[in-house]
Coordinates of C-alpha atoms in Angstrom, one line a residue:
M2 CA 27.3 10.3 -32.0
A3 CA 25.5 9.3 -35.0
I4 CA 25.0 5.9 -37.0
V5 CA 25.0 5.4 -41.0
I6 CA 23.6 1.8 -41.9
K7 CA 25.3 2.1 -45.3
D8 CA 23.9 0.4 -48.6
G9 CA 21.5 -2.1 -47.1
Y10 CA 18.2 -3.6 -48.9
V11 CA 16.0 -2.0 -46.9
L12 CA 12.2 -3.0 -46.0
T13 CA 10.1 0.0 -45.5
G14 CA 6.9 -1.1 -44.6
D15 CA 5.3 1.4 -47.1
E16 CA 2.4 0.2 -49.4
E17 CA 4.0 2.5 -52.1
Q18 CA 7.4 1.7 -52.4
P19 CA 7.9 -1.6 -49.8
C20 CA 11.4 -2.1 -50.4
L21 CA 14.6 0.0 -51.2
P22 CA 17.3 -2.2 -53.0
R23 CA 20.0 -0.1 -51.7
A24 CA 19.9 2.6 -49.2
S25 CA 21.5 4.3 -46.3
I26 CA 19.9 5.3 -42.8
L27 CA 21.4 8.0 -40.6
I28 CA 20.5 7.4 -36.7
K29 CA 21.1 10.6 -34.6
D30 CA 19.9 10.8 -30.8
D31 CA 18.5 7.3 -31.2
R32 CA 15.9 8.3 -34.2
I33 CA 16.0 7.8 -37.7
V34 CA 16.4 11.0 -39.1
A35 CA 17.2 10.4 -42.8
I36 CA 17.0 7.7 -45.5
A37 CA 18.8 8.0 -49.2
T38 CA 19.7 5.8 -52.0
D39 CA 23.2 7.3 -52.0
V40 CA 25.1 7.6 -48.7
A41 CA 26.2 11.4 -50.1
E42 CA 22.8 12.4 -49.9
L43 CA 22.5 12.2 -46.0
P44 CA 22.9 15.2 -44.2
L45 CA 26.6 14.4 -42.6
A46 CA 28.3 17.5 -43.2
S47 CA 27.2 19.0 -39.5
I48 CA 27.9 15.7 -37.8
P49 CA 31.7 15.2 -36.3
D50 CA 31.4 11.8 -35.2
V51 CA 29.6 8.9 -37.2
E52 CA 29.7 5.4 -36.8
V53 CA 29.4 3.5 -40.1
I54 CA 28.0 -0.1 -40.3
D55 CA 28.2 -1.6 -43.7
A56 CA 25.1 -3.4 -44.5
S57 CA 25.8 -4.1 -48.2
R58 CA 25.2 -7.8 -47.6
S59 CA 22.4 -7.2 -45.3
L60 CA 18.5 -6.9 -45.1
V61 CA 17.4 -4.1 -43.1
L62 CA 14.2 -3.7 -41.6
P63 CA 12.1 -2.6 -38.5
G64 CA 12.6 -4.8 -35.4
F65 CA 10.2 -7.3 -34.4
V66 CA 7.4 -7.1 -31.7
N67 CA 6.9 -9.9 -29.7
A68 CA 3.4 -9.1 -28.5
H69 CA 2.5 -11.4 -25.9
M70 CA 5.1 -13.8 -23.7
H71 CA 5.6 -14.6 -19.9
S72 CA 9.2 -14.4 -18.8
N73 CA 8.4 -16.1 -15.8
E74 CA 8.0 -19.1 -17.8
S75 CA 11.4 -19.0 -19.9
F76 CA 12.9 -21.9 -18.1
E77 CA 9.9 -24.3 -18.8
Q78 CA 10.5 -24.2 -22.7
G79 CA 9.5 -28.0 -23.8
A80 CA 8.1 -28.8 -20.6
Y81 CA 4.6 -30.4 -19.8
D82 CA 4.1 -31.0 -23.8
N83 CA 0.9 -32.8 -25.3
L84 CA -1.3 -31.0 -22.6
P85 CA -4.3 -28.9 -23.1
L86 CA -4.0 -25.7 -21.2
E87 CA -6.3 -26.6 -18.4
L88 CA -4.2 -29.2 -17.7
W89 CA -0.8 -27.6 -18.4
L90 CA -1.6 -25.1 -16.0
L91 CA -1.7 -27.2 -13.1
H92 CA 1.9 -28.6 -13.8
K93 CA 2.9 -25.0 -14.3
Y94 CA 1.3 -23.1 -11.9
P95 CA 0.2 -26.1 -9.0
P96 CA -2.0 -24.1 -6.4
F97 CA -0.3 -25.5 -3.3
I98 CA 3.3 -25.4 -4.4
T99 CA 3.8 -22.4 -6.3
P100 CA 5.6 -19.5 -4.3
P101 CA 6.6 -16.1 -6.2
L102 CA 10.0 -16.1 -7.7
T103 CA 12.7 -14.0 -6.3
K104 CA 13.7 -11.0 -7.6
E105 CA 17.1 -12.4 -8.9
D106 CA 15.3 -15.3 -10.3
Q107 CA 12.8 -13.5 -12.1
Y108 CA 15.8 -10.9 -13.2
L109 CA 17.6 -14.0 -14.9
R110 CA 14.4 -15.6 -16.5
T111 CA 13.5 -12.1 -18.1
M112 CA 17.6 -11.6 -19.1
L113 CA 17.2 -15.0 -21.0
C114 CA 14.2 -14.0 -22.7
A115 CA 15.6 -10.8 -23.7
I116 CA 19.1 -12.2 -24.9
R117 CA 17.1 -14.4 -27.0
S118 CA 14.6 -11.6 -28.3
I119 CA 17.5 -9.5 -29.6
K120 CA 19.0 -12.3 -31.1
S121 CA 15.8 -13.0 -33.3
G122 CA 15.7 -9.3 -34.2
V123 CA 13.2 -8.5 -31.6
T124 CA 13.4 -4.5 -30.4
S125 CA 10.0 -4.7 -28.3
I126 CA 8.3 -7.1 -26.1
Q127 CA 4.9 -7.0 -24.4
D128 CA 5.7 -8.9 -21.2
D129 CA 2.8 -10.5 -19.3
V130 CA 4.2 -11.4 -16.1
I131 CA 2.4 -13.8 -14.0
N132 CA 3.6 -12.5 -10.6
Y133 CA 1.7 -13.8 -7.9
G134 CA 1.1 -10.6 -6.2
S135 CA 4.8 -9.9 -5.9
L136 CA 6.5 -6.6 -6.8
D137 CA 10.1 -7.8 -6.6
M138 CA 9.0 -10.0 -9.7
I139 CA 7.8 -7.1 -11.7
A140 CA 10.8 -5.3 -10.7
G141 CA 13.3 -8.1 -11.7
A142 CA 11.6 -8.1 -15.0
C143 CA 11.6 -4.3 -15.5
A144 CA 15.4 -4.4 -14.3
A145 CA 16.5 -7.0 -16.8
Y146 CA 14.9 -5.0 -19.8
R147 CA 16.5 -2.0 -18.6
D148 CA 19.8 -3.5 -18.1
V149 CA 19.8 -5.0 -21.4
G150 CA 18.4 -2.0 -23.3
L151 CA 15.1 -3.8 -24.8
R152 CA 12.0 -1.9 -24.9
A153 CA 9.2 -3.4 -22.9
W154 CA 5.8 -3.1 -21.9
V155 CA 5.4 -5.2 -18.7
T156 CA 2.1 -5.7 -17.2
A157 CA 0.8 -5.9 -13.5
D158 CA -0.6 -9.1 -13.8
M159 CA -4.1 -8.9 -11.8
G160 CA -6.7 -11.8 -10.8
D161 CA -9.3 -11.7 -7.9
R162 CA -10.8 -15.2 -8.2
Q163 CA -9.4 -18.7 -7.1
F164 CA -7.3 -20.1 -10.2
L165 CA -9.4 -23.4 -10.0
E166 CA -12.7 -21.5 -9.8
P167 CA -13.3 -21.4 -13.6
L168 CA -12.9 -24.7 -14.6
P169 CA -16.0 -26.4 -15.3
W170 CA -17.5 -29.2 -13.6
L171 CA -14.7 -29.0 -10.9
D172 CA -16.8 -29.6 -8.0
E173 CA -18.4 -32.7 -9.4
L174 CA -15.1 -34.1 -10.3
M175 CA -12.8 -33.3 -7.1
P176 CA -12.8 -35.2 -4.0
A177 CA -14.5 -33.2 -1.0
S178 CA -11.2 -33.0 0.7
L179 CA -9.3 -31.5 -1.8
R180 CA -12.2 -29.1 -2.5
Q181 CA -12.1 -27.9 1.3
E182 CA -8.2 -27.6 0.8
L183 CA -8.7 -25.2 -1.9
A184 CA -11.4 -23.1 0.1
T185 CA -8.3 -22.3 2.3
L186 CA -6.3 -20.4 -0.3
P187 CA -6.3 -17.1 0.0
N188 CA -8.5 -14.8 -2.4
P189 CA -7.1 -11.6 -3.2
H190 CA -9.7 -8.8 -3.2
W191 CA -10.0 -6.8 -6.3
Q192 CA -8.8 -3.5 -4.6
D193 CA -5.8 -5.2 -3.7
Q194 CA -5.2 -6.1 -7.2
I195 CA -5.4 -2.1 -8.3
A196 CA -3.0 -1.3 -5.5
L197 CA -0.5 -3.6 -6.9
F198 CA -0.7 -2.2 -10.1
E199 CA -0.3 1.2 -8.7
Q200 CA 2.6 0.6 -6.9
A201 CA 4.2 -1.1 -10.0
Y202 CA 3.1 2.0 -11.8
A203 CA 4.7 4.1 -9.3
N204 CA 7.9 2.3 -9.1
W205 CA 8.9 1.5 -12.9
H206 CA 6.3 3.1 -15.4
G207 CA 8.8 5.8 -17.5
V208 CA 11.4 5.5 -14.7
H209 CA 13.6 4.5 -17.8
D210 CA 12.9 5.7 -21.3
L211 CA 12.2 1.9 -22.6
I212 CA 10.1 0.5 -19.8
R213 CA 6.4 1.2 -19.2
I214 CA 4.1 -0.6 -16.9
I215 CA 0.5 -1.3 -18.4
L216 CA -2.6 -3.2 -17.1
G217 CA -2.9 -7.0 -17.0
P218 CA -6.1 -8.5 -16.2
V219 CA -5.0 -12.0 -16.5
G220 CA -8.5 -13.4 -18.1
P221 CA -12.3 -12.8 -17.7
Q222 CA -12.7 -15.8 -16.0
W223 CA -10.0 -15.3 -13.4
C224 CA -11.4 -11.3 -12.8
S225 CA -14.6 -10.2 -11.1
T226 CA -16.5 -7.5 -13.1
D227 CA -15.5 -4.9 -10.2
L228 CA -11.9 -5.7 -11.1
L229 CA -12.6 -5.3 -15.3
Q230 CA -14.3 -2.3 -14.5
A231 CA -11.7 -0.6 -12.3
V232 CA -9.1 -1.6 -15.1
T233 CA -11.3 0.1 -17.7
E234 CA -11.4 3.2 -15.5
I235 CA -7.4 3.7 -14.9
S236 CA -7.1 2.8 -18.8
E237 CA -9.2 5.6 -19.8
A238 CA -8.1 7.9 -17.3
R239 CA -4.1 7.5 -18.3
N240 CA -4.6 6.2 -21.7
L241 CA -2.9 3.0 -21.0
P242 CA -3.1 -0.4 -22.8
V243 CA -5.0 -3.1 -21.4
H244 CA -3.4 -7.0 -22.0
M245 CA -5.8 -9.9 -21.5
H246 CA -5.9 -13.3 -22.1
C247 CA -9.3 -14.3 -23.6
L248 CA -11.1 -17.2 -25.4
E249 CA -7.7 -19.3 -25.6
T250 CA -9.6 -22.8 -25.1
K251 CA -13.1 -24.1 -26.0
T252 CA -13.3 -24.6 -22.3
Q253 CA -13.3 -21.1 -21.4
A254 CA -16.0 -20.2 -24.2
V255 CA -18.3 -23.0 -22.3
M256 CA -17.5 -21.5 -19.0
A257 CA -18.2 -18.0 -20.3
E258 CA -21.8 -19.1 -21.0
W259 CA -21.7 -20.7 -17.5
L260 CA -20.4 -17.6 -15.6
Y261 CA -22.3 -14.9 -17.4
G262 CA -25.0 -16.4 -19.2
K263 CA -23.9 -15.2 -22.5
P264 CA -20.7 -15.4 -24.7
A265 CA -17.2 -13.9 -23.1
I266 CA -17.2 -10.8 -25.7
E267 CA -20.8 -9.9 -25.2
Y268 CA -20.3 -9.7 -21.5
L269 CA -17.2 -7.6 -21.8
N270 CA -19.1 -5.3 -24.1
D271 CA -22.0 -5.1 -21.7
I272 CA -19.6 -4.1 -19.0
G273 CA -18.0 -1.2 -21.0
F274 CA -14.5 -3.2 -21.0
L275 CA -14.1 -3.1 -24.8
T276 CA -12.0 -0.4 -26.3
P277 CA -9.5 0.5 -28.6
R278 CA -6.8 0.3 -25.6
V279 CA -7.7 -3.5 -25.0
T280 CA -5.5 -6.3 -26.6
L281 CA -6.9 -9.9 -26.3
N282 CA -4.5 -12.8 -26.4
H283 CA -5.2 -15.8 -28.3
A284 CA -9.0 -15.1 -29.0
I285 CA -9.4 -18.4 -30.8
W286 CA -13.1 -19.4 -29.7
L287 CA -14.7 -16.4 -31.1
S288 CA -18.1 -16.3 -32.7
D289 CA -18.7 -14.1 -35.8
R290 CA -21.0 -11.8 -33.5
E291 CA -18.0 -11.6 -31.0
I292 CA -15.5 -10.8 -33.9
E293 CA -18.1 -8.0 -35.0
L294 CA -17.8 -6.5 -31.4
L295 CA -14.3 -6.4 -31.3
G296 CA -13.9 -4.7 -34.8
E297 CA -17.0 -2.1 -33.6
H298 CA -14.4 -1.3 -30.8
Q299 CA -11.2 -1.5 -32.3
C300 CA -9.5 -3.9 -30.2
S301 CA -6.7 -6.0 -31.1
I302 CA -5.7 -9.3 -31.1
T303 CA -2.5 -11.3 -30.4
H304 CA -3.1 -14.7 -31.8
N305 CA 0.3 -16.6 -30.7
P306 CA 0.3 -19.3 -33.2
L307 CA 3.2 -21.6 -31.8
S308 CA 1.5 -21.8 -28.1
N309 CA -2.1 -22.5 -29.8
L310 CA -0.4 -25.2 -31.4
K311 CA 1.7 -26.5 -28.6
L312 CA -1.4 -26.8 -26.3
G313 CA -3.6 -27.9 -29.1
S314 CA -6.0 -25.0 -28.1
G315 CA -7.0 -24.3 -31.8
I316 CA -6.1 -21.7 -35.0
C317 CA -7.3 -18.4 -34.5
Q318 CA -9.7 -17.1 -37.1
V319 CA -7.2 -14.3 -38.5
R320 CA -8.9 -13.9 -41.8
K321 CA -12.3 -13.2 -40.5
L322 CA -10.6 -10.9 -37.8

């Protein structure tokens, strides 16, 4: 089976010839095999079964990539407005009453995201699933992408510090009774987090042509050095991407100095975390030196402007990057 997209206005992405005002595209076995300005020039003689799509009134361009999203949050769009991230997190992920979603719940939330994405022209998604240590949630997300036919890189999200631990001055501001109650929450060991990733990887990575499992430490402030270094070792051994939030808010930039005695990116550089396989999400509160380090290591950034504006986090320095 082959498909011809006929006589469309084609955006190529090529610097020398960025557009073709009228062109036809031949797709065979899920691959673009030929593009021609005249449909008669396409090698169709040896292909008995061809579906023709008339694109004469259409713009044809590569599918969009959503480079950072959380499918588990898809039911909360428009909720908790006008709050900074640290307060927004307390509403979305309250520490005492947030059980993992069931596999079916996560499947439905992911399916909603996938349908919205396809309707918007998205063909690839990087889904940072906040999974609460639940393999069922990862499975629900992967199953939805498999069923809808959307290419997805799904993280096994990892963190081994208490969720509220990285918030500055919390000890001084929080009542002692509440601090004691928070101290009773389970604190996952970094090796347990790696084991979660390994199981998700074994269950889903490459099982379907469109599904991949990648490494997702949730953020440096929520991860120990041991966990981040273990992530780096796995990434290097298997050539796997690493997807991590970093410096989304000014609070996180201040907290990095508190935790490490240096800026966050300098800390990540010192522990060998920065590589071309690393993508940092948001990355708003970067110093010039931190930008230089990211460039030296060929790291990537997803700057997520909609989220940054909704939460008032700031504006990423895209021109400098």
